Coordinates of C-alpha atoms in Angstrom, one line a residue:
Q2 CA 98.8 75.3 93.0
E3 CA 95.1 74.4 92.3
C4 CA 95.3 75.1 88.6
N5 CA 95.2 72.6 85.6
A6 CA 99.0 72.3 84.9
G7 CA 98.1 72.2 81.3
T8 CA 97.1 75.6 81.6
I9 CA 100.0 76.9 84.0
L10 CA 102.4 75.2 81.1
S11 CA 100.5 77.0 78.2
G12 CA 100.4 80.5 79.7
A13 CA 104.5 80.1 80.7
L14 CA 105.3 79.0 77.1
L15 CA 103.0 82.2 75.6
G16 CA 105.3 84.3 77.9
E17 CA 108.2 82.7 77.0
A18 CA 107.6 83.0 73.1
L19 CA 107.0 86.7 73.6
N20 CA 110.2 87.0 75.8
L21 CA 108.3 88.4 79.0
S22 CA 109.2 87.7 82.5
P23 CA 106.5 86.3 85.0
S24 CA 108.1 88.2 87.5
P25 CA 105.2 90.3 89.8
Q26 CA 108.0 93.1 90.1
L27 CA 108.4 93.6 86.4
G28 CA 104.3 93.4 85.8
Q29 CA 104.7 92.0 82.3
Y30 CA 102.2 89.3 82.5
Y31 CA 100.7 87.4 85.2
L32 CA 99.1 83.7 85.2
V33 CA 95.7 84.3 86.9
P34 CA 93.7 81.6 88.1
F35 CA 90.2 81.4 86.7
E36 CA 87.3 79.1 87.8
K37 CA 85.6 76.9 85.6
K38 CA 82.1 76.4 86.9
K39 CA 79.5 74.1 85.8
Y40 CA 75.4 74.0 86.7
N41 CA 74.2 71.2 88.6
N42 CA 70.8 70.3 88.1
E43 CA 70.3 68.1 91.0
T44 CA 71.8 70.6 93.7
K45 CA 70.7 73.6 91.6
K46 CA 74.1 75.2 92.4
W47 CA 77.0 76.1 90.5
E48 CA 80.0 74.1 91.0
V49 CA 83.7 74.6 90.4
V50 CA 85.1 71.6 88.2
D51 CA 88.3 73.0 87.4
K52 CA 90.6 75.9 87.7
N53 CA 92.7 77.3 84.6
A54 CA 95.7 79.5 84.8
T55 CA 95.2 82.4 82.1
F56 CA 98.0 84.2 80.6
V57 CA 97.2 88.0 81.4
L58 CA 99.4 90.8 79.7
G59 CA 100.6 93.5 82.2
Y60 CA 100.9 97.1 81.1
K61 CA 104.4 96.9 81.1
G62 CA 104.3 93.9 78.9
Y63 CA 102.4 96.1 76.5
I64 CA 105.0 98.7 76.7
Q65 CA 107.7 96.2 76.2
L66 CA 106.0 94.7 73.1
A67 CA 105.5 98.1 71.8
I68 CA 109.0 99.1 72.5
R69 CA 110.3 96.0 70.5
S70 CA 108.3 96.7 67.4
G71 CA 110.6 99.5 66.7
N72 CA 107.5 101.5 65.6
Y73 CA 107.6 104.1 68.6
K74 CA 109.4 107.2 69.3
K75 CA 107.6 107.6 72.9
I76 CA 105.1 105.7 74.6
N77 CA 104.1 106.5 78.4
V78 CA 101.3 106.2 80.5
I79 CA 100.9 107.9 84.1
E80 CA 98.6 108.7 87.0
I81 CA 97.3 112.2 87.3
K82 CA 97.5 113.2 91.1
D83 CA 95.2 115.5 92.9
G84 CA 96.4 119.1 91.9
E85 CA 98.4 118.5 88.9
L86 CA 96.1 118.6 85.9
E87 CA 95.7 122.0 84.6
E88 CA 93.8 121.2 81.5
F89 CA 93.2 118.3 79.0
D90 CA 92.3 119.5 75.5
L91 CA 90.3 116.8 73.9
M92 CA 90.6 118.5 70.2
S93 CA 94.1 118.6 70.2
E94 CA 94.8 116.0 72.9
E95 CA 97.4 118.6 74.8
I96 CA 97.9 118.1 78.4
K97 CA 98.9 120.7 80.8
V98 CA 100.3 119.5 84.1
K99 CA 102.1 120.4 87.0
L100 CA 103.6 117.3 88.3
I101 CA 104.4 117.1 91.9
Q102 CA 108.4 116.7 91.9
D103 CA 108.9 115.1 95.4
D104 CA 108.1 111.5 94.7
E105 CA 107.5 110.7 98.2
L106 CA 104.7 113.1 98.2
R107 CA 103.4 112.3 95.1
E108 CA 103.0 108.9 95.9
Q109 CA 100.9 109.8 99.0
T110 CA 98.7 112.1 97.0
K111 CA 95.2 110.9 95.6
T112 CA 95.1 109.8 92.1
I113 CA 92.3 111.8 90.1
G114 CA 93.0 110.4 86.6
Y115 CA 95.0 108.7 83.9
Y116 CA 97.0 110.0 81.1
A117 CA 98.5 107.8 78.1
M118 CA 100.5 108.8 75.0
F119 CA 102.3 107.4 72.2
E120 CA 104.3 108.7 69.2
Y121 CA 105.3 107.0 66.2
L122 CA 108.6 107.2 64.4
N123 CA 106.6 108.8 61.4
G124 CA 105.1 111.5 63.6
F125 CA 101.7 110.2 64.2
K126 CA 100.7 110.9 67.9
K127 CA 97.9 109.9 70.1
A128 CA 97.4 110.9 73.6
M129 CA 94.3 110.5 76.2
Y130 CA 93.0 111.3 79.8
W131 CA 90.6 109.6 81.8
S132 CA 89.7 110.6 85.1
K133 CA 89.4 108.3 87.9
N134 CA 85.6 107.9 88.0
K135 CA 85.6 107.1 84.3
M136 CA 88.1 104.4 85.0
L137 CA 85.8 103.1 87.7
A138 CA 83.0 103.0 85.3
H139 CA 84.6 101.1 83.0
A140 CA 86.2 98.6 85.4
D141 CA 82.8 98.1 86.7
K142 CA 81.2 97.7 83.5
Y143 CA 83.9 95.4 82.2
S144 CA 85.5 93.1 84.9
P145 CA 83.4 90.8 86.2
A146 CA 85.2 90.1 89.3
F147 CA 84.9 93.9 90.4
T148 CA 82.3 96.6 91.4
K149 CA 82.6 100.2 91.9
K150 CA 80.5 99.8 95.2
G151 CA 83.2 97.0 96.4
Y152 CA 86.1 99.2 95.7
E153 CA 84.8 102.2 97.6
L154 CA 84.1 99.8 100.5
L155 CA 87.3 98.3 100.7
E156 CA 89.0 101.8 100.4
A157 CA 86.9 103.1 103.2
G158 CA 88.1 100.1 105.3
K159 CA 84.7 98.8 105.8
V160 CA 85.2 95.3 104.4
K161 CA 85.1 92.7 107.1
K162 CA 88.1 90.2 107.3
E163 CA 86.5 87.3 106.6
D164 CA 85.1 88.9 103.3
E165 CA 88.4 90.1 102.0
H166 CA 88.7 86.9 99.8
K167 CA 86.1 88.4 97.8
Y168 CA 88.2 91.6 96.7
S169 CA 91.0 89.2 95.0
S170 CA 90.7 91.0 91.7
H171 CA 93.8 92.9 90.5
W172 CA 91.6 95.8 89.9
Y173 CA 91.0 95.7 93.9
K174 CA 94.9 94.8 94.6
N175 CA 96.3 97.2 92.2
F176 CA 93.8 99.3 90.6
D177 CA 96.4 101.8 89.0
D178 CA 98.1 99.4 87.5
M179 CA 95.1 97.8 85.9
A180 CA 94.1 101.6 84.9
K181 CA 97.2 101.9 83.1
K182 CA 97.1 98.6 81.5
T183 CA 93.4 99.9 80.1
M184 CA 95.0 103.4 78.9
I185 CA 97.6 101.5 77.1

């Protein structure tokens, strides 16, 4: 509501041009508010001068666009849970897993990593696996709104109620979705 109306319209038009849905349940794209700040020399403080809605493609949006390209035979990304990974061979990019078949149990099991793969219609394949620690280090390095230490505090329930607004980044709210987006 606080965002510049033109940036909301611009982001929505981009989503429409790509024929993607803004529905959070579909996870194809989001309009994320970012503050535009300017340093005030008189007060010696950074002040918010505007808020802009920024179009951010979700991992399901990437998959949707890839499928529509007509170039993919397969494309997938998945969380790997504790006890599932048997082996990932970096040279052959082959993975051996024994996935937990009980959906409820699988959802409750700790995530230890992420696997992504695709195969083109012409037979070219690519696959990769990142541990959760590698993903945490990536998010810590590249997301200005995220820290590994903050995530660990939030996960441990050590964040005060009045400080929860500091943890509004999607990396804090839904780490697995952001990790899958990074993998894709």
